[in-house]
Amino acid sequence: SGAASDDFDPALSSMTADLVTFGDQQALCRGIALALVLRSAGAIFQGSAGSAGIYMMSRTTERIKAFLSHNWSVPRWKKFVALSFHFNTDVACCGSALCTLPLALLTAAGSPPFADNGGSGFFIRLLFVPIFLILLFFARDLGRVFGFYGPLVFLDKACINQVDTSAQRAAILKLGAFLAKSDQVIVLYTNEYLKKLWTVYEVASFLVLHPVDRMKVVPVTHAIVFVFGTLI
């Protein structure tokens, strides 16, 4: 347990080894930039059907930063909020703090109107939450403008060819290899998650190949409550 490469115990059966390595099919190992997954409020989650265009959004890679494990029955907006919460909270907090820092400095200097009648607190509260939410949801879109696309992640719709059935079958048979090449798995957890055999297989396979601390569980409902709780 804990291995995350194509080097496995020789005692493993050839069939098992074939399931968790790409072998001479390394070109099947693909990832999609996180910024493209979150683009346009997670538009890629609008239905499970893929296309040649979506497949071309991914590219071949030696390593995958995160394997996105989810159910297609969960609405697009919920996945977008949960992924934004997981990947963008640090950026949103730091960006909001930096943007409101000038107000704090003006307050410390006693500059009106910020120092009058506690006005500084009002202006900081007025600006902090909107800036936080804008960065939380659109930090990756802003990054794309400057050429920052973020880490490569695995999303089945984009990283498995959905048009060429033979290529699709070959990639599905290598799902274990995708998991072996992934540094972590992001579980978008809902009440439906453990009811689907496919997602249970993903988690079980990942835990065979990696330490449990590389599995990040993001309860979708908790993320939604936290994000919209900032508005209260």
mmCIF file of C-alpha atoms in Angstrom:
data_model
loop_
_atom_site.group_PDB
_atom_site.id
_atom_site.type_symbol
_atom_site.label_atom_id
_atom_site.label_comp_id
_atom_site.label_asym_id
_atom_site.label_seq_id
_atom_site.Cartn_x
_atom_site.Cartn_y
_atom_site.Cartn_z
ATOM 1 C CA SER A 1 0.000 0.000 0.000
ATOM 2 C CA GLY A 2 1.200 3.544 -0.712
ATOM 3 C CA ALA A 3 2.794 2.815 -4.090
ATOM 4 C CA ALA A 4 1.946 5.430 -6.679
ATOM 5 C CA SER A 5 3.957 4.386 -9.689
ATOM 6 C CA ASP A 6 4.166 1.631 -12.267
ATOM 7 C CA ASP A 7 6.621 -0.329 -10.067
ATOM 8 C CA PHE A 8 4.754 -3.045 -8.190
ATOM 9 C CA ASP A 9 5.635 -6.236 -6.324
ATOM 10 C CA PRO A 10 6.598 -8.872 -8.903
ATOM 11 C CA ALA A 11 4.436 -11.314 -6.958
ATOM 12 C CA LEU A 12 1.348 -9.550 -8.242
ATOM 13 C CA SER A 13 -0.396 -11.513 -10.929
ATOM 14 C CA SER A 14 0.131 -10.294 -14.454
ATOM 15 C CA MET A 15 -3.595 -9.560 -14.689
ATOM 16 C CA THR A 16 -3.528 -7.339 -11.593
ATOM 17 C CA ALA A 17 -0.393 -5.568 -12.756
ATOM 18 C CA ASP A 18 -2.007 -4.939 -16.128
ATOM 19 C CA LEU A 19 -4.995 -3.267 -14.433
ATOM 20 C CA VAL A 20 -2.898 -0.778 -12.457
ATOM 21 C CA THR A 21 -0.244 0.111 -15.038
ATOM 22 C CA PHE A 22 -0.462 1.632 -18.506
ATOM 23 C CA GLY A 23 2.371 -0.427 -19.926
ATOM 24 C CA ASP A 24 2.697 0.314 -23.640
ATOM 25 C CA GLN A 25 -0.548 2.342 -23.530
ATOM 26 C CA GLN A 26 0.933 5.324 -21.730
ATOM 27 C CA ALA A 27 -0.775 7.670 -24.193
ATOM 28 C CA LEU A 28 -4.077 6.804 -22.491
ATOM 29 C CA CYS A 29 -2.957 8.613 -19.331
ATOM 30 C CA ARG A 30 -4.516 12.048 -19.654
ATOM 31 C CA GLY A 31 -5.427 14.943 -17.403
ATOM 32 C CA ILE A 32 -7.427 18.134 -17.798
ATOM 33 C CA ALA A 33 -6.442 21.484 -16.281
ATOM 34 C CA LEU A 34 -8.482 22.397 -13.202
ATOM 35 C CA ALA A 35 -9.277 25.808 -14.700
ATOM 36 C CA LEU A 36 -11.026 24.085 -17.617
ATOM 37 C CA VAL A 37 -13.064 21.905 -15.259
ATOM 38 C CA LEU A 38 -14.289 24.965 -13.331
ATOM 39 C CA ARG A 39 -14.680 27.163 -16.420
ATOM 40 C CA SER A 40 -18.084 28.782 -16.917
ATOM 41 C CA ALA A 41 -19.343 27.652 -13.505
ATOM 42 C CA GLY A 42 -18.453 24.021 -14.126
ATOM 43 C CA ALA A 43 -20.197 23.782 -17.494
ATOM 44 C CA ILE A 44 -18.398 20.505 -18.194
ATOM 45 C CA PHE A 45 -20.615 18.848 -15.558
ATOM 46 C CA GLN A 46 -23.737 19.632 -17.581
ATOM 47 C CA GLY A 47 -24.518 16.021 -18.489
ATOM 48 C CA SER A 48 -22.279 12.977 -18.823
ATOM 49 C CA ALA A 49 -22.138 12.822 -22.615
ATOM 50 C CA GLY A 50 -18.699 13.614 -23.981
ATOM 51 C CA SER A 51 -17.458 14.781 -27.355
ATOM 52 C CA ALA A 52 -14.279 14.975 -29.387
ATOM 53 C CA GLY A 53 -13.946 18.635 -28.405
ATOM 54 C CA ILE A 54 -14.153 17.899 -24.697
ATOM 55 C CA TYR A 55 -11.627 15.062 -25.036
ATOM 56 C CA MET A 56 -9.198 17.455 -26.727
ATOM 57 C CA MET A 57 -9.354 19.674 -23.666
ATOM 58 C CA SER A 58 -7.301 17.017 -21.849
ATOM 59 C CA ARG A 59 -3.707 16.096 -22.633
ATOM 60 C CA THR A 60 -1.291 13.251 -22.019
ATOM 61 C CA THR A 61 0.654 13.402 -18.779
ATOM 62 C CA GLU A 62 2.988 11.363 -16.600
ATOM 63 C CA ARG A 63 1.231 12.308 -13.346
ATOM 64 C CA ILE A 64 -2.256 13.397 -12.307
ATOM 65 C CA LYS A 65 -2.612 15.786 -9.390
ATOM 66 C CA ALA A 66 -6.103 14.693 -8.379
ATOM 67 C CA PHE A 67 -8.643 12.090 -9.472
ATOM 68 C CA LEU A 68 -12.160 13.589 -9.309
ATOM 69 C CA SER A 69 -14.544 10.899 -8.081
ATOM 70 C CA HIS A 70 -18.194 11.879 -8.379
ATOM 71 C CA ASN A 71 -21.666 10.804 -9.469
ATOM 72 C CA TRP A 72 -23.210 12.228 -12.607
ATOM 73 C CA SER A 73 -26.612 12.256 -10.887
ATOM 74 C CA VAL A 74 -25.451 15.167 -8.690
ATOM 75 C CA PRO A 75 -26.393 18.566 -10.206
ATOM 76 C CA ARG A 76 -23.679 20.574 -11.918
ATOM 77 C CA TRP A 77 -23.945 23.605 -9.602
ATOM 78 C CA LYS A 78 -23.394 21.500 -6.491
ATOM 79 C CA LYS A 79 -20.187 20.013 -7.910
ATOM 80 C CA PHE A 80 -18.999 23.458 -8.925
ATOM 81 C CA VAL A 81 -19.555 24.852 -5.428
ATOM 82 C CA ALA A 82 -17.881 21.845 -3.775
ATOM 83 C CA LEU A 83 -14.822 21.931 -6.049
ATOM 84 C CA SER A 84 -14.512 25.701 -5.702
ATOM 85 C CA PHE A 85 -14.667 25.296 -1.931
ATOM 86 C CA HIS A 86 -11.955 22.628 -1.965
ATOM 87 C CA PHE A 87 -9.535 24.188 -4.439
ATOM 88 C CA ASN A 88 -10.134 27.947 -4.094
ATOM 89 C CA THR A 89 -10.820 28.721 -0.425
ATOM 90 C CA ASP A 90 -7.187 29.552 0.385
ATOM 91 C CA VAL A 91 -6.922 31.848 -2.637
ATOM 92 C CA ALA A 92 -10.222 33.537 -1.776
ATOM 93 C CA CYS A 93 -9.209 34.145 1.852
ATOM 94 C CA CYS A 94 -5.775 35.522 0.971
ATOM 95 C CA GLY A 95 -7.096 37.650 -1.889
ATOM 96 C CA SER A 96 -9.889 39.115 0.224
ATOM 97 C CA ALA A 97 -7.468 39.934 3.026
ATOM 98 C CA LEU A 98 -5.058 41.652 0.637
ATOM 99 C CA CYS A 99 -7.828 43.659 -0.994
ATOM 100 C CA THR A 100 -9.163 44.941 2.338
ATOM 101 C CA LEU A 101 -5.708 45.598 3.778
ATOM 102 C CA PRO A 102 -5.625 49.204 2.450
ATOM 103 C CA LEU A 103 -8.790 49.948 4.422
ATOM 104 C CA ALA A 104 -7.170 48.630 7.561
ATOM 105 C CA LEU A 105 -4.112 50.807 6.939
ATOM 106 C CA LEU A 106 -6.290 53.877 6.356
ATOM 107 C CA THR A 107 -8.106 53.124 9.592
ATOM 108 C CA ALA A 108 -4.834 52.836 11.488
ATOM 109 C CA ALA A 109 -3.763 56.170 10.032
ATOM 110 C CA GLY A 110 -7.040 57.759 11.143
ATOM 111 C CA SER A 111 -7.962 58.795 7.599
ATOM 112 C CA PRO A 112 -11.600 59.858 7.128
ATOM 113 C CA PRO A 113 -14.140 58.581 6.433
ATOM 114 C CA PHE A 114 -12.791 55.198 7.501
ATOM 115 C CA ALA A 115 -11.951 56.244 11.040
ATOM 116 C CA ASP A 116 -15.226 58.077 11.626
ATOM 117 C CA ASN A 117 -17.876 56.351 13.711
ATOM 118 C CA GLY A 118 -16.472 52.922 13.143
ATOM 119 C CA GLY A 119 -16.789 53.340 9.414
ATOM 120 C CA SER A 120 -13.781 51.170 8.697
ATOM 121 C CA GLY A 121 -15.534 48.067 9.953
ATOM 122 C CA PHE A 122 -18.492 48.829 7.721
ATOM 123 C CA PHE A 123 -16.403 49.254 4.571
ATOM 124 C CA ILE A 124 -14.320 46.153 5.275
ATOM 125 C CA ARG A 125 -17.429 44.023 5.829
ATOM 126 C CA LEU A 126 -19.005 45.566 2.754
ATOM 127 C CA LEU A 127 -16.074 44.560 0.538
ATOM 128 C CA PHE A 128 -14.710 41.375 2.104
ATOM 129 C CA VAL A 129 -17.606 38.999 1.416
ATOM 130 C CA PRO A 130 -18.184 39.976 -2.250
ATOM 131 C CA ILE A 131 -14.452 39.768 -2.983
ATOM 132 C CA PHE A 132 -14.256 36.419 -1.169
ATOM 133 C CA LEU A 133 -17.124 34.951 -3.218
ATOM 134 C CA ILE A 134 -15.828 36.322 -6.522
ATOM 135 C CA LEU A 135 -12.416 34.759 -5.917
ATOM 136 C CA LEU A 136 -13.923 31.541 -4.577
ATOM 137 C CA PHE A 137 -15.961 30.967 -7.710
ATOM 138 C CA PHE A 138 -13.890 32.679 -10.388
ATOM 139 C CA ALA A 139 -10.238 32.583 -9.257
ATOM 140 C CA ARG A 140 -9.464 29.909 -11.838
ATOM 141 C CA ASP A 141 -11.150 31.921 -14.609
ATOM 142 C CA LEU A 142 -9.045 34.929 -13.641
ATOM 143 C CA GLY A 143 -5.948 32.743 -13.648
ATOM 144 C CA ARG A 144 -6.699 31.529 -17.171
ATOM 145 C CA VAL A 145 -6.589 35.118 -18.407
ATOM 146 C CA PHE A 146 -2.954 35.234 -17.309
ATOM 147 C CA GLY A 147 -2.109 31.751 -18.550
ATOM 148 C CA PHE A 148 -2.421 29.904 -15.228
ATOM 149 C CA TYR A 149 -4.502 26.782 -15.718
ATOM 150 C CA GLY A 150 -3.738 24.996 -12.459
ATOM 151 C CA PRO A 151 -2.954 21.314 -11.877
ATOM 152 C CA LEU A 152 -3.996 18.462 -14.133
ATOM 153 C CA VAL A 153 -6.875 16.408 -12.748
ATOM 154 C CA PHE A 154 -8.729 13.347 -13.956
ATOM 155 C CA LEU A 155 -12.335 13.784 -15.039
ATOM 156 C CA ASP A 156 -13.805 10.790 -16.825
ATOM 157 C CA LYS A 157 -15.793 12.812 -19.349
ATOM 158 C CA ALA A 158 -12.690 14.653 -20.568
ATOM 159 C CA CYS A 159 -9.895 12.120 -20.049
ATOM 160 C CA ILE A 160 -11.577 9.056 -21.537
ATOM 161 C CA ASN A 161 -12.404 9.149 -25.237
ATOM 162 C CA GLN A 162 -16.214 9.135 -25.406
ATOM 163 C CA VAL A 163 -16.390 8.993 -29.201
ATOM 164 C CA ASP A 164 -14.050 6.153 -30.196
ATOM 165 C CA THR A 165 -15.569 3.084 -28.532
ATOM 166 C CA SER A 166 -12.398 0.979 -28.747
ATOM 167 C CA ALA A 167 -10.318 3.753 -27.158
ATOM 168 C CA GLN A 168 -13.040 4.252 -24.567
ATOM 169 C CA ARG A 169 -12.981 0.578 -23.610
ATOM 170 C CA ALA A 170 -9.184 0.556 -23.401
ATOM 171 C CA ALA A 171 -9.200 3.580 -21.071
ATOM 172 C CA ILE A 172 -11.961 2.177 -18.859
ATOM 173 C CA LEU A 173 -9.966 -1.027 -18.415
ATOM 174 C CA LYS A 174 -7.086 1.172 -17.234
ATOM 175 C CA LEU A 175 -9.095 2.988 -14.569
ATOM 176 C CA GLY A 176 -6.857 1.413 -11.924
ATOM 177 C CA ALA A 177 -3.823 2.821 -13.733
ATOM 178 C CA PHE A 178 -5.364 6.317 -13.691
ATOM 179 C CA LEU A 179 -5.786 5.937 -9.933
ATOM 180 C CA ALA A 180 -2.202 4.723 -9.533
ATOM 181 C CA LYS A 181 -0.940 7.778 -11.404
ATOM 182 C CA SER A 182 -3.016 10.165 -9.245
ATOM 183 C CA ASP A 183 -1.460 11.888 -6.249
ATOM 184 C CA GLN A 184 -4.822 12.081 -4.497
ATOM 185 C CA VAL A 185 -8.508 11.381 -5.008
ATOM 186 C CA ILE A 186 -11.144 14.045 -4.393
ATOM 187 C CA VAL A 187 -14.413 12.421 -3.349
ATOM 188 C CA LEU A 188 -17.434 14.643 -3.951
ATOM 189 C CA TYR A 189 -19.546 12.933 -1.331
ATOM 190 C CA THR A 190 -23.346 12.853 -1.346
ATOM 191 C CA ASN A 191 -25.913 10.357 -0.104
ATOM 192 C CA GLU A 192 -25.764 8.720 -3.530
ATOM 193 C CA TYR A 193 -22.000 8.212 -3.559
ATOM 194 C CA LEU A 194 -21.742 4.807 -1.872
ATOM 195 C CA LYS A 195 -24.840 3.527 -3.659
ATOM 196 C CA LYS A 196 -23.026 3.464 -7.005
ATOM 197 C CA LEU A 197 -20.749 0.516 -7.710
ATOM 198 C CA TRP A 198 -18.472 2.590 -9.951
ATOM 199 C CA THR A 199 -17.543 5.144 -7.292
ATOM 200 C CA VAL A 200 -17.137 2.439 -4.633
ATOM 201 C CA TYR A 201 -14.718 0.704 -6.998
ATOM 202 C CA GLU A 202 -12.754 3.932 -7.451
ATOM 203 C CA VAL A 203 -12.356 4.472 -3.715
ATOM 204 C CA ALA A 204 -11.498 0.841 -2.980
ATOM 205 C CA SER A 205 -8.924 0.733 -5.777
ATOM 206 C CA PHE A 206 -7.342 4.015 -4.691
ATOM 207 C CA LEU A 207 -6.973 2.841 -1.084
ATOM 208 C CA VAL A 208 -5.230 -0.316 -2.259
ATOM 209 C CA LEU A 209 -2.692 1.800 -4.137
ATOM 210 C CA HIS A 210 -2.247 4.813 -1.834
ATOM 211 C CA PRO A 211 -2.273 5.771 1.865
ATOM 212 C CA VAL A 212 -5.676 6.813 3.172
ATOM 213 C CA ASP A 213 -4.482 10.383 3.857
ATOM 214 C CA ARG A 214 -4.335 10.959 0.100
ATOM 215 C CA MET A 215 -8.103 10.587 -0.113
ATOM 216 C CA LYS A 216 -9.847 13.947 0.370
ATOM 217 C CA VAL A 217 -13.571 13.708 1.085
ATOM 218 C CA VAL A 218 -15.547 16.853 0.265
ATOM 219 C CA PRO A 219 -19.142 16.567 1.554
ATOM 220 C CA VAL A 220 -21.068 18.499 -1.071
ATOM 221 C CA THR A 221 -23.796 19.658 1.328
ATOM 222 C CA HIS A 222 -21.255 20.940 3.879
ATOM 223 C CA ALA A 223 -19.458 22.930 1.199
ATOM 224 C CA ILE A 224 -22.717 24.528 0.064
ATOM 225 C CA VAL A 225 -23.715 25.427 3.644
ATOM 226 C CA PHE A 226 -20.302 26.969 4.326
ATOM 227 C CA VAL A 227 -20.185 28.998 1.124
ATOM 228 C CA PHE A 228 -23.679 30.432 1.357
ATOM 229 C CA GLY A 229 -23.323 30.858 5.115
ATOM 230 C CA THR A 230 -20.822 33.624 4.368
ATOM 231 C CA LEU A 231 -23.741 35.683 3.069
ATOM 232 C CA ILE A 232 -25.465 35.672 6.447
#
